Amino acid sequence: MEITDTRIRMINKESKMRAVVSVTFDDCFVVHDIKVIEGEKGLFIAMPSKKTPDGEYRDIAHPINSDMRNRLESVILDAYKVEQAKEPEDDEE
């Protein structure tokens, strides 16, 4: 399975959530709402999830092995960094 497209929507920098991502696989299947989160140890991805009646969150779609998760995270974070580099700096002079 190949990742054939990655679309990044940047989020306000005042939140821990930095972006929302859609990833297309084999030009025929897309997963929306993957989140890029700034954690204590750096950036990571969170798969789309829903809240259960008991208040817990459960992933709706997710990789079933660590190799795919690592590959997906690498592609998403690389695409995020490219988008981040395009944004103008907010420094005031």
mmCIF file of C-alpha atoms in Angstrom:
data_model
loop_
_atom_site.group_PDB
_atom_site.id
_atom_site.type_symbol
_atom_site.label_atom_id
_atom_site.label_comp_id
_atom_site.label_asym_id
_atom_site.label_seq_id
_atom_site.Cartn_x
_atom_site.Cartn_y
_atom_site.Cartn_z
ATOM 1 C CA MET A 1 0.000 0.000 0.000
ATOM 2 C CA GLU A 2 1.449 3.327 -1.065
ATOM 3 C CA ILE A 3 0.706 6.766 0.313
ATOM 4 C CA THR A 4 -0.117 8.717 -2.845
ATOM 5 C CA ASP A 5 -1.249 12.093 -1.471
ATOM 6 C CA THR A 6 -0.978 14.059 1.755
ATOM 7 C CA ARG A 7 -2.964 17.240 2.401
ATOM 8 C CA ILE A 8 -2.105 19.431 5.367
ATOM 9 C CA ARG A 9 -4.383 22.041 6.959
ATOM 10 C CA MET A 10 -2.365 24.131 9.403
ATOM 11 C CA ILE A 11 -3.962 25.081 12.762
ATOM 12 C CA ASN A 12 -3.523 28.123 15.027
ATOM 13 C CA LYS A 13 -0.133 27.910 16.716
ATOM 14 C CA GLU A 14 -1.552 28.619 20.194
ATOM 15 C CA SER A 15 -2.944 25.082 20.384
ATOM 16 C CA LYS A 16 -1.067 21.800 20.863
ATOM 17 C CA MET A 17 -2.754 20.602 17.678
ATOM 18 C CA ARG A 18 -0.637 21.923 14.811
ATOM 19 C CA ALA A 19 -2.412 20.514 11.743
ATOM 20 C CA VAL A 20 -5.156 18.260 10.453
ATOM 21 C CA VAL A 21 -4.148 15.893 7.665
ATOM 22 C CA SER A 22 -5.843 13.814 4.966
ATOM 23 C CA VAL A 23 -3.847 10.916 3.525
ATOM 24 C CA THR A 24 -4.701 9.058 0.313
ATOM 25 C CA PHE A 25 -3.607 5.459 -0.220
ATOM 26 C CA ASP A 26 -3.115 3.948 -3.695
ATOM 27 C CA ASP A 27 -5.064 6.857 -5.256
ATOM 28 C CA CYS A 28 -8.292 5.157 -4.131
ATOM 29 C CA PHE A 29 -8.787 5.380 -0.332
ATOM 30 C CA VAL A 30 -8.526 8.437 1.929
ATOM 31 C CA VAL A 31 -8.324 8.872 5.699
ATOM 32 C CA HIS A 32 -9.285 12.335 6.977
ATOM 33 C CA ASP A 33 -8.729 14.019 10.348
ATOM 34 C CA ILE A 34 -5.306 12.683 11.283
ATOM 35 C CA LYS A 35 -3.930 15.240 13.721
ATOM 36 C CA VAL A 36 -0.386 16.541 14.117
ATOM 37 C CA ILE A 37 0.140 17.224 17.836
ATOM 38 C CA GLU A 38 2.994 18.990 19.645
ATOM 39 C CA GLY A 39 3.784 16.807 22.664
ATOM 40 C CA GLU A 40 6.397 17.007 25.396
ATOM 41 C CA LYS A 41 8.787 14.900 23.288
ATOM 42 C CA GLY A 42 8.049 16.601 19.954
ATOM 43 C CA LEU A 43 5.574 16.131 17.133
ATOM 44 C CA PHE A 44 3.447 13.014 16.758
ATOM 45 C CA ILE A 45 0.293 11.990 14.907
ATOM 46 C CA ALA A 46 -3.087 11.046 16.369
ATOM 47 C CA MET A 47 -5.417 8.950 14.260
ATOM 48 C CA PRO A 48 -9.086 9.948 13.764
ATOM 49 C CA SER A 49 -11.176 8.921 16.748
ATOM 50 C CA LYS A 50 -14.623 9.184 18.287
ATOM 51 C CA LYS A 51 -15.807 9.489 21.854
ATOM 52 C CA THR A 52 -17.533 6.408 23.271
ATOM 53 C CA PRO A 53 -20.542 6.602 25.621
ATOM 54 C CA ASP A 54 -18.217 5.951 28.596
ATOM 55 C CA GLY A 55 -16.102 9.009 27.712
ATOM 56 C CA GLU A 56 -13.091 7.229 26.212
ATOM 57 C CA TYR A 57 -11.764 7.925 22.728
ATOM 58 C CA ARG A 58 -11.329 5.073 20.241
ATOM 59 C CA ASP A 59 -9.517 5.251 16.919
ATOM 60 C CA ILE A 60 -11.793 4.958 13.898
ATOM 61 C CA ALA A 61 -8.954 4.016 11.536
ATOM 62 C CA HIS A 62 -5.374 3.136 12.409
ATOM 63 C CA PRO A 63 -2.332 1.153 11.258
ATOM 64 C CA ILE A 64 -2.251 -2.396 12.615
ATOM 65 C CA ASN A 65 1.518 -2.709 12.841
ATOM 66 C CA SER A 66 4.380 -0.476 13.935
ATOM 67 C CA ASP A 67 6.092 -0.467 10.519
ATOM 68 C CA MET A 68 3.052 1.110 8.850
ATOM 69 C CA ARG A 69 2.539 3.517 11.741
ATOM 70 C CA ASN A 70 6.163 4.663 11.529
ATOM 71 C CA ARG A 71 5.944 5.057 7.748
ATOM 72 C CA LEU A 72 2.682 7.005 7.989
ATOM 73 C CA GLU A 73 4.001 9.246 10.759
ATOM 74 C CA SER A 74 7.211 9.931 8.814
ATOM 75 C CA VAL A 75 5.357 10.911 5.621
ATOM 76 C CA ILE A 76 2.889 13.127 7.516
ATOM 77 C CA LEU A 77 5.518 14.891 9.644
ATOM 78 C CA ASP A 78 7.734 15.485 6.588
ATOM 79 C CA ALA A 79 4.769 17.036 4.731
ATOM 80 C CA TYR A 80 3.913 19.109 7.818
ATOM 81 C CA LYS A 81 7.461 20.488 7.994
ATOM 82 C CA VAL A 82 7.313 21.480 4.313
ATOM 83 C CA GLU A 83 4.022 23.343 4.921
ATOM 84 C CA GLN A 84 5.393 24.935 8.070
ATOM 85 C CA ALA A 85 8.380 26.271 6.118
ATOM 86 C CA LYS A 86 5.979 27.977 3.658
ATOM 87 C CA GLU A 87 4.244 29.994 6.377
ATOM 88 C CA PRO A 88 5.423 33.592 6.873
ATOM 89 C CA GLU A 89 7.100 34.394 10.167
ATOM 90 C CA ASP A 90 5.041 36.370 12.708
ATOM 91 C CA ASP A 91 8.045 38.410 13.905
ATOM 92 C CA GLU A 92 7.343 42.100 14.203
ATOM 93 C CA GLU A 93 10.085 44.577 13.496
#
